[in-house]
Coordinates of C-alpha atoms and ligand atoms in Angstrom, one line a residue:
Chain A
X1449 CA 75.5 142.7 145.3
X1450 CA 76.5 139.6 143.3
X1451 CA 73.0 139.3 141.6
X1452 CA 73.1 143.1 141.1
X1453 CA 76.2 142.4 139.0
X1454 CA 74.5 139.9 137.1
X1455 CA 71.8 141.8 136.2
X1456 CA 74.1 144.6 134.7
X1457 CA 76.2 142.1 132.8
X1458 CA 73.4 140.5 131.3
X1459 CA 71.8 144.0 130.2
X1460 CA 72.1 144.4 126.7
X1461 CA 72.7 148.2 126.7
X1462 CA 75.8 147.3 128.8
X1463 CA 77.0 144.6 126.9
X1464 CA 76.9 147.0 124.0
X1465 CA 78.5 149.8 125.2
X1466 CA 81.4 147.8 126.9
X1467 CA 82.0 145.9 123.5
X1468 CA 82.1 149.5 122.0
X1469 CA 84.7 151.1 124.7
X1470 CA 86.6 147.7 124.8
X1471 CA 87.2 148.0 121.3
X1472 CA 88.1 151.5 121.6
X1473 CA 90.3 150.9 124.6
X1474 CA 91.9 148.0 122.1
X1475 CA 92.8 150.2 119.3
X1476 CA 94.1 153.1 121.5
X1477 CA 96.3 150.5 123.5
X1478 CA 97.6 149.2 120.0
X1479 CA 97.8 152.3 117.8
X1480 CA 99.3 154.4 120.7
X1481 CA 101.9 152.1 121.1
X1482 CA 103.6 153.2 118.0
X1483 CA 102.5 157.0 118.9
X1484 CA 104.6 156.6 122.4
X1485 CA 107.5 154.9 120.8
X1486 CA 107.6 157.6 118.4
X1487 CA 107.8 160.2 120.9
X1488 CA 104.5 161.7 119.5
X1489 CA 102.4 161.4 122.8
X1490 CA 101.4 165.2 122.6
X1491 CA 100.5 164.6 118.8
X1492 CA 97.2 162.8 120.0
X1493 CA 96.4 165.4 122.5
X1494 CA 96.7 168.2 119.9
X1495 CA 94.5 166.2 116.9
X1496 CA 91.7 165.2 119.6
X1497 CA 91.8 169.1 120.7
X1498 CA 91.7 170.1 116.9
X1499 CA 88.9 167.9 116.0
X1500 CA 86.4 169.9 118.1
X1501 CA 85.9 172.9 116.1
X1502 CA 85.4 170.9 112.8
X1503 CA 82.8 168.8 114.8
X1504 CA 81.2 172.1 115.9
X1505 CA 81.2 173.3 112.3
X1506 CA 79.9 170.2 110.6
X1507 CA 77.0 170.2 112.9
X1508 CA 76.1 174.0 112.2
X1509 CA 76.1 173.1 108.5
X1510 CA 73.7 170.0 108.8
X1511 CA 71.9 170.9 111.7
X1512 CA 71.6 167.3 112.6
X1513 CA 74.0 164.6 114.6
X1514 CA 74.9 162.6 111.8
X1515 CA 78.1 161.0 113.2
X1516 CA 79.7 160.1 110.0
X1517 CA 79.3 163.8 109.0
X1518 CA 80.6 165.0 111.9
X1519 CA 83.7 162.6 111.7
X1520 CA 84.5 164.1 108.5
X1521 CA 84.6 167.6 110.0
X1522 CA 86.6 166.1 113.0
X1523 CA 89.2 164.9 110.2
X1524 CA 89.3 168.0 108.1
X1525 CA 90.2 170.1 111.2
X1526 CA 92.7 167.7 112.5
X1527 CA 94.5 167.8 109.0
X1528 CA 94.4 171.5 109.0
X1529 CA 95.8 171.4 112.5
X1530 CA 98.7 168.8 111.2
X1531 CA 99.5 170.9 108.6
X1532 CA 99.9 174.1 110.8
X1533 CA 101.8 172.4 113.2
X1534 CA 104.3 171.3 110.3
X1535 CA 104.4 174.7 109.1
X1536 CA 105.2 176.3 112.4
X1537 CA 108.2 173.9 113.3
X1538 CA 109.5 174.0 109.6
X1539 CA 109.2 177.8 109.2
X1540 CA 109.9 179.1 112.3
X1541 CA 112.2 178.3 115.1
X1542 CA 109.3 177.2 117.4
X1543 CA 110.0 173.7 118.8
X1544 CA 107.7 170.7 118.2
X1545 CA 106.2 170.6 121.6
X1546 CA 105.6 174.4 121.6
X1547 CA 103.9 174.3 118.5
X1548 CA 101.6 171.3 119.6
X1549 CA 100.5 172.8 122.4
X1550 CA 99.9 176.5 120.6
X1551 CA 97.6 174.6 118.2
X1552 CA 96.0 172.4 120.7
X1553 CA 95.0 175.4 122.8
X1554 CA 93.8 177.7 120.1
X1555 CA 91.9 175.0 118.2
X1556 CA 90.6 173.8 121.6
X1557 CA 89.4 177.5 122.3
X1558 CA 87.8 177.9 119.1
X1559 CA 85.9 174.4 119.4
X1560 CA 84.5 175.8 122.9
X1561 CA 83.4 179.0 121.1
X1562 CA 82.1 177.1 118.2
X1563 CA 79.9 174.7 120.9
X1564 CA 78.7 177.3 123.1
X1565 CA 77.8 179.6 120.2
X1566 CA 75.4 176.6 119.3
X1567 CA 74.3 175.6 122.3
X1568 CA 70.9 177.7 122.6
X1569 CA 70.2 175.9 119.3
X1570 CA 67.6 173.2 120.5
X1571 CA 68.9 170.7 118.1
X1572 CA 72.3 171.3 119.4
X1573 CA 71.0 170.6 122.8
X1574 CA 69.5 167.2 121.9
X1575 CA 72.5 166.2 119.9
X1576 CA 74.7 166.6 123.0
X1577 CA 77.4 167.9 121.1
X1578 CA 79.1 168.6 124.8
X1579 CA 79.6 164.7 125.0
X1580 CA 82.5 165.4 122.9
X1581 CA 84.6 167.1 125.3
X1582 CA 83.9 164.6 128.2
X1583 CA 82.4 161.6 126.3
X1584 CA 79.3 160.0 126.8
X1585 CA 79.6 156.1 126.4
X1586 CA 76.2 155.4 127.5
X1587 CA 74.7 157.1 124.5
X1588 CA 76.5 154.2 122.3
X1589 CA 74.2 152.9 119.9
X1590 CA 74.6 149.5 118.0
X1591 CA 75.2 151.6 114.8
X1592 CA 77.9 153.1 116.6
X1593 CA 79.5 149.9 117.8
X1594 CA 79.3 148.6 114.3
X1595 CA 81.3 151.3 113.2
X1596 CA 83.9 150.9 115.9
X1597 CA 84.1 147.6 115.2
X1598 CA 84.5 147.8 111.4
X1599 CA 87.2 150.5 111.9
X1600 CA 88.8 148.1 114.5
X1601 CA 89.1 145.3 111.8
X1602 CA 90.7 147.5 109.4
X1603 CA 93.1 149.0 111.9
X1604 CA 94.1 145.7 113.1
X1605 CA 94.6 144.2 109.8
X1606 CA 97.0 147.1 108.8
X1607 CA 99.1 146.6 112.0
X1608 CA 99.5 142.7 111.2
X1609 CA 100.3 143.5 107.6
X1610 CA 102.8 146.3 108.1
X1611 CA 104.0 144.6 111.3
X1612 CA 107.6 144.7 110.0
X1613 CA 107.8 148.0 108.3
X1614 CA 106.2 149.8 111.4
X1615 CA 108.5 148.1 113.7
X1616 CA 111.6 149.2 111.7
X1617 CA 110.3 152.5 110.9
X1618 CA 109.2 153.3 114.4
X1619 CA 112.7 151.9 115.6
X1620 CA 114.8 153.6 112.8
X1621 CA 113.4 155.7 110.2
X1622 CA 116.6 156.4 108.3
X1623 CA 117.5 152.7 108.1
X1624 CA 113.9 152.0 107.1
X1625 CA 114.2 154.5 104.2
X1626 CA 117.9 153.1 102.9
X1627 CA 116.1 149.8 102.8
X1628 CA 113.7 151.1 100.4
X1629 CA 110.6 151.3 102.4
X1630 CA 109.0 154.5 101.4
X1631 CA 108.7 156.9 104.7
X1632 CA 106.0 158.9 103.0
X1633 CA 103.8 155.8 102.8
X1634 CA 104.5 154.6 106.2
X1635 CA 104.2 157.9 107.7
X1636 CA 100.9 158.6 106.1
X1637 CA 99.4 155.2 107.0
X1638 CA 100.5 155.5 110.6
X1639 CA 99.1 159.0 111.1
X1640 CA 95.7 158.0 109.5
X1641 CA 95.5 155.3 112.1
X1642 CA 96.2 157.6 115.1
X1643 CA 93.4 160.1 113.6
X1644 CA 91.0 157.2 113.1
X1645 CA 91.5 155.8 116.5
X1646 CA 90.7 159.5 118.1
X1647 CA 87.8 160.3 116.0
X1648 CA 86.1 156.9 116.9
X1649 CA 87.3 157.1 120.7
X1650 CA 86.2 160.9 120.7
X1651 CA 82.3 160.5 121.3
X1652 CA 82.6 157.8 124.1
X1653 CA 85.8 159.1 125.9
X1654 CA 86.0 162.7 125.0
X1655 CA 88.5 165.3 123.7
X1656 CA 90.3 165.7 126.9
X1657 CA 90.8 161.9 128.0
X1658 CA 91.5 160.3 124.7
X1659 CA 94.9 160.9 124.9
X1660 CA 95.4 159.6 128.3
X1661 CA 93.8 156.3 126.6
X1662 CA 96.2 156.3 123.9
X1663 CA 99.2 156.8 126.1
X1664 CA 98.5 155.0 129.4
X1665 CA 98.4 151.0 127.9
X1666 CA 101.4 151.3 126.2
X1667 CA 103.3 152.5 128.9
X1668 CA 102.0 150.1 131.6
X1669 CA 102.6 147.4 128.8
X1670 CA 106.6 148.5 128.2
X1671 CA 106.9 147.8 131.8
X1672 CA 106.3 144.1 131.3
X1673 CA 108.3 143.3 128.4
X1674 CA 111.3 144.3 126.3
X1675 CA 109.6 142.7 123.1
X1676 CA 107.4 144.8 120.5
X1677 CA 104.9 142.3 119.8
X1678 CA 104.0 141.8 123.4
X1679 CA 103.9 145.4 124.4
X1680 CA 101.8 145.8 121.4
X1681 CA 99.6 142.8 122.7
X1682 CA 99.7 143.9 126.3
X1683 CA 98.9 147.4 125.7
X1684 CA 95.6 146.2 123.5
X1685 CA 94.5 144.0 126.4
X1686 CA 95.2 146.8 129.1
X1687 CA 93.0 149.3 126.9
X1688 CA 90.2 146.5 126.4
X1689 CA 90.0 145.7 129.9
X1690 CA 90.3 149.5 131.0
X1691 CA 87.3 150.0 128.6
X1692 CA 85.0 147.2 129.7
X1693 CA 85.9 147.5 133.5
X1694 CA 85.3 151.1 133.3
X1695 CA 81.8 150.7 131.6
X1696 CA 81.1 148.2 134.2
X1697 CA 81.9 150.4 137.4
X1698 CA 80.1 153.3 135.7
X1699 CA 76.8 151.1 135.4
X1700 CA 76.8 150.5 138.9
X1701 CA 76.0 153.7 139.9
X1702 CA 73.4 156.2 138.8
X1703 CA 75.5 159.2 137.9
X1704 CA 79.0 157.8 137.0
X1705 CA 80.6 159.1 133.8
X1706 CA 82.1 156.3 131.8
X1707 CA 85.0 158.0 129.8
X1708 CA 86.6 159.3 133.1
X1709 CA 86.3 156.0 134.8
X1710 CA 87.9 154.5 132.2
X1711 CA 90.9 156.7 132.3
X1712 CA 91.2 156.1 136.1
X1713 CA 91.1 152.3 135.3
X1714 CA 94.0 152.8 132.8
X1715 CA 96.0 155.0 135.4
X1716 CA 95.5 152.4 138.1
X1717 CA 96.9 149.8 135.5
X1718 CA 99.8 152.1 134.7
X1719 CA 100.9 152.5 138.5
X1720 CA 100.5 148.7 139.4
X1721 CA 102.7 148.2 136.6
X1722 CA 105.1 150.8 137.6
X1723 CA 105.2 149.2 141.0
X1724 CA 105.0 145.4 140.3
X1725 CA 106.2 144.5 136.9
X1726 CA 108.9 141.6 137.5
X1727 CA 111.9 143.2 136.0
X1728 CA 111.5 147.1 135.8
X1729 CA 109.3 147.5 138.5
X1730 CA 110.1 149.9 141.3
X1731 CA 109.7 147.1 144.0
X1732 CA 111.5 144.3 142.0
X1733 CA 114.4 147.2 141.5
X1734 CA 114.4 147.8 145.3
X1735 CA 114.8 144.1 146.3
X1736 CA 117.2 143.6 143.7
X1737 CA 119.2 146.3 145.1
X1738 CA 119.2 145.2 148.7
X1739 CA 120.5 141.8 147.5
X1740 CA 123.3 143.0 145.5
X1741 CA 124.4 145.4 148.4
X1742 CA 124.2 142.1 150.6
X1743 CA 125.9 140.1 148.7
X1744 CA 128.9 142.7 148.0
X1745 CA 129.0 143.5 151.7
X1746 CA 129.7 140.0 152.6
X1747 CA 132.2 140.0 149.8
X1748 CA 134.0 142.9 151.2
X1749 CA 133.8 141.6 154.7
X1750 CA 135.6 138.2 153.1
X1751 CA 138.1 140.5 151.8
X1752 CA 139.0 142.5 154.8
X1753 CA 139.1 139.2 156.8
X1754 CA 141.5 137.7 154.4
X1755 CA 143.8 140.6 154.7
X1756 CA 144.0 140.8 158.4
Chain B
X1461 CA 138.3 152.4 84.0
X1462 CA 134.6 152.5 83.8
X1463 CA 134.6 148.8 84.3
X1464 CA 136.0 148.6 87.5
X1465 CA 134.5 151.5 89.4
X1466 CA 131.4 150.4 91.3
X1467 CA 130.4 153.8 92.2
X1468 CA 130.9 157.1 90.1
X1469 CA 130.2 160.6 91.6
X1470 CA 129.8 163.2 88.9
X1471 CA 130.1 166.9 89.4
X1472 CA 128.3 166.7 93.0
X1473 CA 127.4 170.0 94.7
X1474 CA 125.5 169.9 97.7
X1475 CA 124.2 172.9 100.1
X1476 CA 122.3 172.9 103.3
X1477 CA 121.6 176.8 103.2
X1478 CA 123.1 179.2 100.9
X1479 CA 126.8 178.2 101.2
X1480 CA 128.0 175.0 99.4
X1481 CA 129.1 172.0 101.7
X1482 CA 130.4 170.3 98.6
X1483 CA 131.7 171.8 95.3
X1484 CA 131.9 170.2 92.2
X1485 CA 132.8 166.6 93.3
X1486 CA 133.7 163.9 91.1
X1487 CA 135.3 160.7 92.0
X1488 CA 134.9 156.8 91.3
X1489 CA 134.9 154.2 94.0
X1490 CA 136.8 150.9 92.5
X1491 CA 135.0 147.6 93.0
X1492 CA 136.7 145.3 95.3
X1493 CA 138.4 147.9 97.3
X1494 CA 138.7 149.3 100.2
X1495 CA 138.5 153.3 100.2
X1496 CA 139.1 155.6 103.1
X1497 CA 137.3 159.2 103.0
X1498 CA 139.6 161.2 104.8
X1499 CA 139.3 165.1 105.7
X1500 CA 138.8 167.6 108.6
X1501 CA 135.4 167.7 110.7
X1502 CA 132.9 169.8 108.7
X1503 CA 134.5 168.7 105.4
X1504 CA 131.5 167.2 104.0
X1505 CA 132.3 163.5 104.3
X1506 CA 128.9 162.8 105.6
X1507 CA 127.2 165.0 103.4
X1508 CA 128.7 163.4 100.5
X1509 CA 127.7 159.9 101.8
X1510 CA 124.3 161.0 102.4
X1511 CA 123.9 162.8 98.7
X1512 CA 125.0 159.2 97.4
X1513 CA 122.2 157.4 99.4
X1514 CA 119.7 159.9 98.5
X1515 CA 119.0 161.3 102.0
X1516 CA 120.1 164.5 100.8
X1517 CA 119.0 166.3 97.8
X1518 CA 122.1 167.6 95.8
X1519 CA 122.0 171.0 93.9
X1520 CA 123.5 169.7 91.0
X1521 CA 125.4 166.5 89.8
X1522 CA 124.4 162.7 90.0
X1523 CA 126.1 159.5 91.4
X1524 CA 125.7 156.4 89.4
X1525 CA 126.0 152.7 90.8
X1526 CA 126.8 149.7 88.8
X1527 CA 124.7 146.8 89.0
X1528 CA 125.4 143.2 88.5
X1529 CA 125.4 143.4 84.6
X1530 CA 127.9 146.3 84.8
X1531 CA 124.8 148.7 84.0
X1532 CA 125.2 152.2 85.3
X1533 CA 121.9 152.6 87.5
X1534 CA 120.9 155.1 90.0
X1535 CA 120.8 154.7 93.7
X1536 CA 117.1 153.8 93.8
X1537 CA 117.2 150.8 91.5
X1538 CA 120.1 149.2 93.9
X1539 CA 119.2 150.1 97.5
X1540 CA 119.2 146.4 98.5
X1541 CA 122.8 146.3 97.4
X1542 CA 124.2 148.8 99.5
X1543 CA 124.6 148.9 103.1
X1544 CA 125.0 152.0 105.0
X1545 CA 126.2 152.3 108.9
X1546 CA 125.6 156.0 109.7
X1547 CA 128.1 158.0 112.0
X1548 CA 125.6 158.7 114.8
X1549 CA 122.6 156.1 115.2
X1550 CA 120.2 158.1 117.1
X1551 CA 117.6 155.3 117.9
X1552 CA 115.7 155.1 121.2
X1553 CA 117.8 152.8 123.0
X1554 CA 114.9 151.9 125.4
X1555 CA 112.9 150.7 122.3
X1556 CA 111.4 147.3 123.2
X1557 CA 113.6 145.3 120.9
X1558 CA 116.6 142.9 121.2
X1559 CA 119.9 142.8 119.8
X1560 CA 118.5 139.9 117.7
X1561 CA 115.6 141.8 116.3
X1562 CA 117.6 144.7 115.3
X1563 CA 120.2 142.4 113.3
X1564 CA 117.4 140.7 111.6
X1565 CA 116.2 144.2 110.3
X1566 CA 119.0 143.8 108.1
X1567 CA 116.9 141.2 106.2
X1568 CA 113.9 143.5 105.7
X1569 CA 115.1 145.1 102.6
X1570 CA 115.7 141.7 100.7
X1571 CA 112.2 140.7 101.9
X1572 CA 110.5 143.6 100.7
X1573 CA 107.1 144.7 101.7
X1574 CA 104.6 142.5 103.7
X1575 CA 107.0 139.6 103.7
X1576 CA 108.0 138.1 106.8
X1577 CA 111.7 136.9 107.9
X1578 CA 111.9 133.2 107.2
X1579 CA 114.6 130.7 109.0
X1580 CA 116.9 131.5 106.5
X1581 CA 117.0 135.2 107.5
X1582 CA 117.3 134.2 111.1
X1583 CA 120.0 132.1 110.4
X1584 CA 121.9 134.8 108.5
X1585 CA 121.3 137.1 111.4
X1586 CA 122.5 134.5 113.9
X1587 CA 125.7 134.3 112.0
X1588 CA 126.2 137.9 111.7
X1589 CA 126.0 138.3 115.4
X1590 CA 128.4 135.4 115.7
X1591 CA 130.8 137.1 113.3
X1592 CA 130.9 140.5 115.6
X1593 CA 131.5 138.7 118.8
X1594 CA 128.3 139.4 120.5
X1595 CA 126.3 135.9 120.1
X1596 CA 125.7 135.6 123.7
X1597 CA 123.8 139.2 123.8
X1598 CA 121.2 138.1 121.3
X1599 CA 118.4 138.3 123.6
X1600 CA 119.3 141.5 125.2
X1601 CA 117.3 144.6 125.2
X1602 CA 119.6 147.2 123.1
X1603 CA 119.8 149.8 125.9
X1604 CA 121.9 147.1 127.9
X1605 CA 125.2 147.4 125.9
X1606 CA 127.9 149.2 125.8
X1607 CA 128.8 151.7 123.2
X1608 CA 131.2 149.8 121.2
X1609 CA 128.8 147.0 121.5
X1610 CA 126.1 149.1 120.3
X1611 CA 128.2 149.8 117.1
X1612 CA 129.2 146.1 116.3
X1613 CA 125.3 145.4 116.6
X1614 CA 124.7 148.0 113.8
X1615 CA 127.6 146.5 111.9
X1616 CA 125.9 142.9 112.2
X1617 CA 122.6 144.5 110.8
X1618 CA 124.5 145.9 107.9
X1619 CA 126.4 142.8 107.2
X1620 CA 122.9 140.9 107.3
X1621 CA 122.2 143.2 104.4
X1622 CA 124.4 141.0 102.2
X1623 CA 125.2 144.0 100.1
X1624 CA 127.5 144.7 97.3
X1625 CA 128.7 148.1 98.4
X1626 CA 129.3 148.9 102.4
X1627 CA 129.5 152.5 103.5
X1628 CA 130.4 153.1 106.9
X1629 CA 130.7 156.5 108.5
X1630 CA 133.3 156.3 111.0
X1631 CA 133.0 152.8 112.5
X1632 CA 135.8 153.2 114.4
X1633 CA 134.8 156.2 116.3
X1634 CA 135.1 155.4 120.2
X1635 CA 135.9 151.6 119.9
X1636 CA 139.1 150.0 121.6
X1637 CA 141.7 147.9 119.9
X1638 CA 140.1 144.6 120.2
X1639 CA 136.7 146.0 118.4
X1640 CA 138.8 147.7 116.0
X1641 CA 140.7 144.8 114.9
X1642 CA 137.1 143.0 114.9
X1643 CA 135.7 145.4 112.9
X1644 CA 138.8 145.6 110.4
X1645 CA 138.8 142.1 110.1
X1646 CA 135.4 141.9 108.9
X1647 CA 135.5 144.8 106.5
X1648 CA 138.8 142.9 105.1
X1649 CA 136.6 139.7 104.5
X1650 CA 133.9 141.8 102.5
X1651 CA 136.7 143.1 100.4
X1652 CA 138.1 139.7 99.6
X1653 CA 134.6 138.9 98.8
X1654 CA 134.7 141.0 96.1
X1655 CA 132.5 143.7 97.6
X1656 CA 133.2 147.6 97.8
X1657 CA 133.6 149.1 101.0
X1658 CA 133.9 152.9 101.9
X1659 CA 134.9 154.0 105.3
X1660 CA 135.3 157.6 106.7
X1661 CA 138.3 157.4 108.8
X1662 CA 140.0 159.8 111.1
X1663 CA 143.1 158.0 112.2
X1664 CA 145.6 158.8 109.5
X1665 CA 148.2 156.4 111.3
X1666 CA 146.2 153.2 110.4
X1667 CA 145.5 154.1 106.7
X1668 CA 148.2 152.6 105.2
X1669 CA 147.8 149.5 107.0
X1670 CA 143.9 149.1 106.4
X1671 CA 143.0 150.9 103.1
X1672 CA 143.6 150.1 99.4
X1673 CA 142.6 153.5 98.1
X1674 CA 141.9 157.1 99.7
X1675 CA 139.8 160.0 98.8
X1676 CA 141.2 163.4 100.7
X1677 CA 138.0 165.4 100.9
X1678 CA 137.5 169.3 101.9
X1679 CA 134.6 170.6 100.7
X1680 CA 136.3 169.9 97.4
X1681 CA 138.2 166.6 96.3
X1682 CA 142.0 167.3 97.3
X1683 CA 143.3 163.9 95.9
X1684 CA 142.1 160.4 95.5
X1685 CA 143.7 157.2 94.2
X1686 CA 145.7 154.3 95.4
X1687 CA 147.0 154.8 99.1
X1688 CA 150.5 153.9 98.4
X1689 CA 150.6 156.8 95.5
X1690 CA 148.2 159.5 96.8
X1691 CA 148.8 159.4 100.7
X1692 CA 151.7 161.5 101.6
X1693 CA 152.2 164.6 104.4
X1694 CA 151.8 167.3 101.6
X1695 CA 148.3 166.5 100.7
X1696 CA 147.3 165.4 104.5
X1697 CA 148.6 169.2 105.1
X1698 CA 146.6 170.5 102.1
X1699 CA 143.4 169.0 103.2
X1700 CA 143.5 169.8 106.9
X1701 CA 145.0 173.1 106.4
X1702 CA 143.0 174.5 103.6
X1703 CA 141.9 177.9 103.8
X1704 CA 138.0 177.5 103.6
X1705 CA 137.2 180.7 102.4
X1706 CA 134.3 179.3 100.5
X1707 CA 133.3 177.2 103.6
X1708 CA 132.8 178.1 107.1
X1709 CA 130.3 181.1 108.0
X1710 CA 130.9 184.7 107.9
Ligands
LIG1424 N1 121.6 169.4 108.2 C1 122.5 170.1 108.2 N2 122.1 171.6 108.0 C2 122.9 172.5 107.8 N3 124.1 172.3 107.8 C3 124.7 171.1 107.8 C4 123.7 170.1 107.9 N4 124.5 168.9 108.2 C5 125.7 169.4 108.2 N5 125.9 170.7 107.9 C6 127.2 171.3 107.7 O1 127.5 170.8 106.6 C7 129.1 170.8 106.8 C8 129.6 169.4 106.3 O2 129.0 168.4 107.5 P1 129.5 166.8 107.2 O3 128.6 166.5 108.4 O4 129.2 166.5 105.9 O5 131.3 167.0 107.8 P2 131.9 165.8 108.2 O6 133.2 165.7 107.1 O7 131.1 164.4 108.2 O8 132.6 166.0 109.7 P3 132.8 164.8 110.8 O9 134.2 164.6 110.7 O10 132.7 166.1 112.0 O11 131.7 164.1 110.9 C9 129.4 171.0 108.1 O12 129.9 172.5 108.0 C10 128.0 171.3 108.9 O13 127.8 172.2 109.6
LIG1425 MG1 130.7 163.0 109.5

């Protein structure tokens, strides 16, 4: 068993994939924190689903699996979806969450139609376009990991650079505006960061599960701290380890898909945090309630005895 | 006249939909004075403030501020010199941030893009928290505060901006006597330092005690001037019982 573990750990492919999924997890955790704090957790879901038809159509156009080109397709259809969502919420009485799910499901449906239609194309089968739905981390190449790492460095630099601006804007957008920080600029950078995170995560985790990776780590991290800096760091670490552990678990068996395992690991982190976090966790709160009750009961008894 | 007015509103008209909410408002707010903005619910007080801050786009008209050299400038050029506390600060109270952090945000405008708060900024934030009487709450998460305490945190944040103009939309709504005194004392101190303070105010009983000037608004300017000359029963009646045939629905 231990030897087996060592063999896996020293395997180059494993190291590569673990690094790739780890970075994707890290970025999802960090960037996802801003999305959840802005109450936009559904946006990630909508964008990832909306990217699917773009990927399919980009493939139809070039007939090759050129990751960069597929990404451009994903970005374009993601942007169209965002514009549609904004149009619907602004011009009609449909609420944001309904608009999101409307666009999400129709784009996803369209994406499935396109993918199914090109399934018979031998190129498409070879390219494994289906992997975008559930993800296929094991197919990650060195080139992919380099791209992921490059995007990662850029995104993390932006987070550090705009730390104060993002924090203030996420907390109180109107105040940030009155201070003279352009909301258009901040909004644009934040949305671009989410779109990029989703797109680099798409191939390995897939359309359906990427939003769990965006939301989960920040929810887990929020249980442990009241400070944004710590929440962001903890969310990043949670995402990173979920990626690495998920990849490890899936390498131990023959037919265990990586993306879903990663999401299961994230969920375990979330449940553990909800239960065991020192201040806000369910167990800590239960214990505190007990102590309080005991404390007040004795005081009430003292009062009663004093009276009689 | 021009020299002593810190803010000048010129023929301002604002509409959210077809109906105008504010019609042809012209006003001047004097430098170093505390001015009450008074009017019934829906009169357009908050709207006027938002238009002054560039948060809503007016249909016509303009707002000019006076800068240090007494030149007339637009709001954009003066952002860091104006502090604003909205009527309802609708933030997410569960946001992972402490009271200290929120007050420190008042310094962000002076810092500008990319720069980090320095020790000096932290010190200013600490002092402002002391001024509003919440020093022992500095490390609390903001959801663990009462309504009145929350209001004082946002006041401290505005104070930390060290502005020349303070615009407060109902800072006394829902606070008890003690907090009201704390807040009014701070605002008076600002005025004593030569700053311009505008306050949307609902309690007509305290107008004479608290304010130098008053503006009566109900879609239009009903009256404006020093409290001792302008504040009387008739003007109040006119403001609050005005037939708003141009306003409300239908
Ligand atoms: N975002 C908006 N969209 C459409 N109408 C609005 C909007 N905000 C305010 N109004 C309308 O404009 C009018 C003026 O509103 P405003 O908030 O300026 O009143 P106010 O004087 O501040 O009232 P209050 O004392 O209740 O705070 C009201 O009739 C209100 O219904
Ligand atoms: Mg108002």
